[in-house]
Amino acid sequence: EKVPAYTGPLAVLVNRYSASASEIFAGAIQDYHRGLIIGQNTFGKGTVQNLIPLDSWSRKPVDGQLTVTIGKFYRITGQSTQHRGVIPNVVLPSPINPKQVGEADLWRSLPYDRIDGVPFQLSTSYSAPVPSIAQLDAEEAARAKRDPNYAWLVGD
């Protein structure tokens, strides 16, 4: 029998610079209800690339490489992280402008799509109580009212 390495509460902090493997990890934690994703929507990179050295086709040494998209990544639910990223359970303000950082803003990036999900079982391997999203949102709003730096960050 497999035993979890950690069974306590789990939170994954993400922002617009969280991309690729970190999105796969955060998406899996969210899909299996193993923990909460906190922060800002992630980068939205749901594609897989292969790097091919350009000197593979030349008799002379050539600097550089060709980047070829060879696949897309899909979550177990069938959703892709492409363009949309992982949407956090609890959104925190960020100084990062989401319109300036993300796969959706890159020239000729592949569009979002989805496939059929596959059956899976939600995680039941942890015993620590996880607060509700509503409770966390209420606590965050109360903290925002008390902290002038937080109010400055969100633009109030």
mmCIF file of C-alpha atoms in Angstrom:
data_model
loop_
_atom_site.group_PDB
_atom_site.id
_atom_site.type_symbol
_atom_site.label_atom_id
_atom_site.label_comp_id
_atom_site.label_asym_id
_atom_site.label_seq_id
_atom_site.Cartn_x
_atom_site.Cartn_y
_atom_site.Cartn_z
ATOM 1 C CA GLU A 1 0.000 0.000 0.000
ATOM 2 C CA LYS A 2 1.283 3.451 -0.891
ATOM 3 C CA VAL A 3 1.520 5.889 1.994
ATOM 4 C CA PRO A 4 1.390 9.667 1.442
ATOM 5 C CA ALA A 5 4.578 11.520 2.359
ATOM 6 C CA TYR A 6 2.550 14.395 3.814
ATOM 7 C CA THR A 7 -1.068 14.448 4.962
ATOM 8 C CA GLY A 8 -1.418 17.908 6.493
ATOM 9 C CA PRO A 9 -2.996 21.034 5.036
ATOM 10 C CA LEU A 10 -1.554 22.117 1.713
ATOM 11 C CA ALA A 11 -1.538 25.464 -0.051
ATOM 12 C CA VAL A 12 0.185 26.200 -3.349
ATOM 13 C CA LEU A 13 1.091 29.838 -3.995
ATOM 14 C CA VAL A 14 1.027 30.862 -7.663
ATOM 15 C CA ASN A 15 1.235 34.001 -9.772
ATOM 16 C CA ARG A 16 1.478 34.958 -13.457
ATOM 17 C CA TYR A 17 5.078 33.737 -13.571
ATOM 18 C CA SER A 18 4.045 30.213 -12.499
ATOM 19 C CA ALA A 19 4.225 28.270 -15.748
ATOM 20 C CA SER A 20 4.546 24.818 -17.249
ATOM 21 C CA ALA A 21 5.504 22.242 -14.584
ATOM 22 C CA SER A 22 4.275 24.428 -11.716
ATOM 23 C CA GLU A 23 0.902 24.710 -13.497
ATOM 24 C CA ILE A 24 0.746 20.931 -13.885
ATOM 25 C CA PHE A 25 1.440 20.536 -10.155
ATOM 26 C CA ALA A 26 -1.030 23.230 -9.055
ATOM 27 C CA GLY A 27 -3.709 21.880 -11.409
ATOM 28 C CA ALA A 28 -3.332 18.345 -10.038
ATOM 29 C CA ILE A 29 -3.531 19.559 -6.426
ATOM 30 C CA GLN A 30 -6.682 21.514 -7.316
ATOM 31 C CA ASP A 31 -8.324 18.773 -9.383
ATOM 32 C CA TYR A 32 -7.867 16.141 -6.687
ATOM 33 C CA HIS A 33 -8.977 18.588 -3.941
ATOM 34 C CA ARG A 34 -5.718 17.894 -2.139
ATOM 35 C CA GLY A 35 -5.100 21.531 -1.240
ATOM 36 C CA LEU A 36 -5.872 25.136 -2.067
ATOM 37 C CA ILE A 37 -4.353 27.204 -4.843
ATOM 38 C CA ILE A 38 -3.726 30.758 -3.671
ATOM 39 C CA GLY A 39 -2.574 33.794 -5.637
ATOM 40 C CA GLN A 40 -3.144 34.928 -9.189
ATOM 41 C CA ASN A 41 -4.024 33.071 -12.400
ATOM 42 C CA THR A 42 -0.926 31.294 -13.671
ATOM 43 C CA PHE A 43 0.900 31.939 -16.972
ATOM 44 C CA GLY A 44 -1.297 29.684 -19.111
ATOM 45 C CA LYS A 45 1.347 27.515 -20.778
ATOM 46 C CA GLY A 46 -0.310 24.269 -21.749
ATOM 47 C CA THR A 47 1.995 23.246 -24.588
ATOM 48 C CA VAL A 48 5.017 20.970 -24.835
ATOM 49 C CA GLN A 49 8.067 21.911 -26.884
ATOM 50 C CA ASN A 50 11.073 20.084 -28.271
ATOM 51 C CA LEU A 51 14.355 21.893 -28.938
ATOM 52 C CA ILE A 52 16.253 20.925 -32.083
ATOM 53 C CA PRO A 53 19.828 22.216 -32.546
ATOM 54 C CA LEU A 54 20.185 23.939 -35.921
ATOM 55 C CA ASP A 55 23.594 22.393 -36.506
ATOM 56 C CA SER A 56 21.808 19.038 -36.948
ATOM 57 C CA TRP A 57 21.218 20.010 -40.591
ATOM 58 C CA SER A 58 24.483 21.757 -41.362
ATOM 59 C CA ARG A 59 28.015 20.567 -42.045
ATOM 60 C CA LYS A 60 29.277 23.767 -40.439
ATOM 61 C CA PRO A 61 28.718 24.651 -36.792
ATOM 62 C CA VAL A 62 25.586 26.768 -36.517
ATOM 63 C CA ASP A 63 24.467 28.547 -33.386
ATOM 64 C CA GLY A 64 20.846 28.365 -32.332
ATOM 65 C CA GLN A 65 17.994 25.953 -32.073
ATOM 66 C CA LEU A 66 14.514 25.443 -33.402
ATOM 67 C CA THR A 67 11.656 25.241 -30.898
ATOM 68 C CA VAL A 68 8.838 23.002 -32.108
ATOM 69 C CA THR A 69 5.529 22.577 -30.281
ATOM 70 C CA ILE A 70 4.875 18.845 -30.180
ATOM 71 C CA GLY A 71 1.890 18.554 -27.850
ATOM 72 C CA LYS A 72 -0.569 20.069 -25.416
ATOM 73 C CA PHE A 73 -1.065 19.273 -21.769
ATOM 74 C CA TYR A 74 -4.527 18.514 -20.352
ATOM 75 C CA ARG A 75 -5.632 18.187 -16.757
ATOM 76 C CA ILE A 76 -7.438 15.056 -15.577
ATOM 77 C CA THR A 77 -10.703 17.006 -15.869
ATOM 78 C CA GLY A 78 -10.041 17.530 -19.591
ATOM 79 C CA GLN A 79 -9.319 21.236 -19.196
ATOM 80 C CA SER A 80 -6.134 22.700 -20.575
ATOM 81 C CA THR A 81 -3.957 25.253 -18.847
ATOM 82 C CA GLN A 82 -3.341 26.875 -22.244
ATOM 83 C CA HIS A 83 -4.140 30.612 -22.119
ATOM 84 C CA ARG A 84 -6.278 30.289 -18.953
ATOM 85 C CA GLY A 85 -3.704 28.929 -16.555
ATOM 86 C CA VAL A 86 -4.752 27.551 -13.198
ATOM 87 C CA ILE A 87 -7.401 29.731 -11.591
ATOM 88 C CA PRO A 88 -6.713 29.988 -7.850
ATOM 89 C CA ASN A 89 -9.269 29.061 -5.214
ATOM 90 C CA VAL A 90 -8.314 32.196 -3.304
ATOM 91 C CA VAL A 91 -7.295 35.223 -5.369
ATOM 92 C CA LEU A 92 -4.710 37.575 -3.909
ATOM 93 C CA PRO A 93 -3.797 40.928 -5.426
ATOM 94 C CA SER A 94 -0.535 41.195 -7.287
ATOM 95 C CA PRO A 95 1.593 43.974 -8.747
ATOM 96 C CA ILE A 96 2.029 41.824 -11.879
ATOM 97 C CA ASN A 97 -0.112 43.082 -14.761
ATOM 98 C CA PRO A 98 -1.854 39.961 -16.137
ATOM 99 C CA LYS A 99 -2.229 41.591 -19.553
ATOM 100 C CA GLN A 100 1.561 41.823 -19.891
ATOM 101 C CA VAL A 101 2.488 38.326 -18.726
ATOM 102 C CA GLY A 102 1.013 35.121 -20.082
ATOM 103 C CA GLU A 103 0.878 32.665 -22.950
ATOM 104 C CA ALA A 104 -2.303 34.263 -24.337
ATOM 105 C CA ASP A 105 -0.302 37.403 -25.153
ATOM 106 C CA LEU A 106 2.361 35.568 -27.138
ATOM 107 C CA TRP A 107 2.296 35.729 -30.916
ATOM 108 C CA ARG A 108 0.775 32.632 -32.527
ATOM 109 C CA SER A 109 0.268 30.721 -29.314
ATOM 110 C CA LEU A 110 -2.151 27.822 -29.616
ATOM 111 C CA PRO A 111 -5.713 28.533 -28.422
ATOM 112 C CA TYR A 112 -7.441 27.067 -25.379
ATOM 113 C CA ASP A 113 -9.379 23.868 -25.894
ATOM 114 C CA ARG A 114 -10.437 20.919 -23.811
ATOM 115 C CA ILE A 115 -10.863 17.185 -24.161
ATOM 116 C CA ASP A 116 -13.026 14.672 -22.322
ATOM 117 C CA GLY A 117 -11.868 14.185 -18.759
ATOM 118 C CA VAL A 118 -11.226 10.773 -17.272
ATOM 119 C CA PRO A 119 -12.815 9.256 -14.165
ATOM 120 C CA PHE A 120 -10.762 9.854 -11.023
ATOM 121 C CA GLN A 121 -11.160 9.713 -7.266
ATOM 122 C CA LEU A 122 -10.770 12.804 -5.095
ATOM 123 C CA SER A 123 -8.005 12.729 -2.514
ATOM 124 C CA THR A 124 -9.000 11.470 0.924
ATOM 125 C CA SER A 125 -5.462 10.847 2.163
ATOM 126 C CA TYR A 126 -5.183 13.846 4.442
ATOM 127 C CA SER A 127 -6.830 14.457 7.767
ATOM 128 C CA ALA A 128 -6.259 18.131 8.506
ATOM 129 C CA PRO A 129 -9.351 20.329 8.275
ATOM 130 C CA VAL A 130 -9.283 22.743 5.344
ATOM 131 C CA PRO A 131 -11.127 26.037 5.853
ATOM 132 C CA SER A 132 -13.848 26.883 3.372
ATOM 133 C CA ILE A 133 -13.159 29.281 0.519
ATOM 134 C CA ALA A 134 -15.827 31.633 1.914
ATOM 135 C CA GLN A 135 -14.077 31.657 5.299
ATOM 136 C CA LEU A 136 -10.707 32.376 3.676
ATOM 137 C CA ASP A 137 -12.205 35.155 1.531
ATOM 138 C CA ALA A 138 -13.766 36.755 4.626
ATOM 139 C CA GLU A 139 -10.479 36.584 6.546
ATOM 140 C CA GLU A 140 -8.610 38.078 3.588
ATOM 141 C CA ALA A 141 -11.115 40.955 3.311
ATOM 142 C CA ALA A 142 -10.766 41.690 7.045
ATOM 143 C CA ARG A 143 -6.972 41.628 6.769
ATOM 144 C CA ALA A 144 -7.131 44.004 3.796
ATOM 145 C CA LYS A 145 -9.077 46.550 5.860
ATOM 146 C CA ARG A 146 -6.476 46.470 8.656
ATOM 147 C CA ASP A 147 -3.315 46.660 6.549
ATOM 148 C CA PRO A 148 -2.501 49.939 4.729
ATOM 149 C CA ASN A 149 0.156 48.233 2.592
ATOM 150 C CA TYR A 150 -2.377 45.691 1.399
ATOM 151 C CA ALA A 151 -4.860 48.464 0.607
ATOM 152 C CA TRP A 152 -2.144 50.218 -1.408
ATOM 153 C CA LEU A 153 -1.416 47.025 -3.353
ATOM 154 C CA VAL A 154 -5.041 46.514 -4.348
ATOM 155 C CA GLY A 155 -5.388 50.187 -5.218
ATOM 156 C CA ASP A 156 -7.798 51.323 -2.492
#
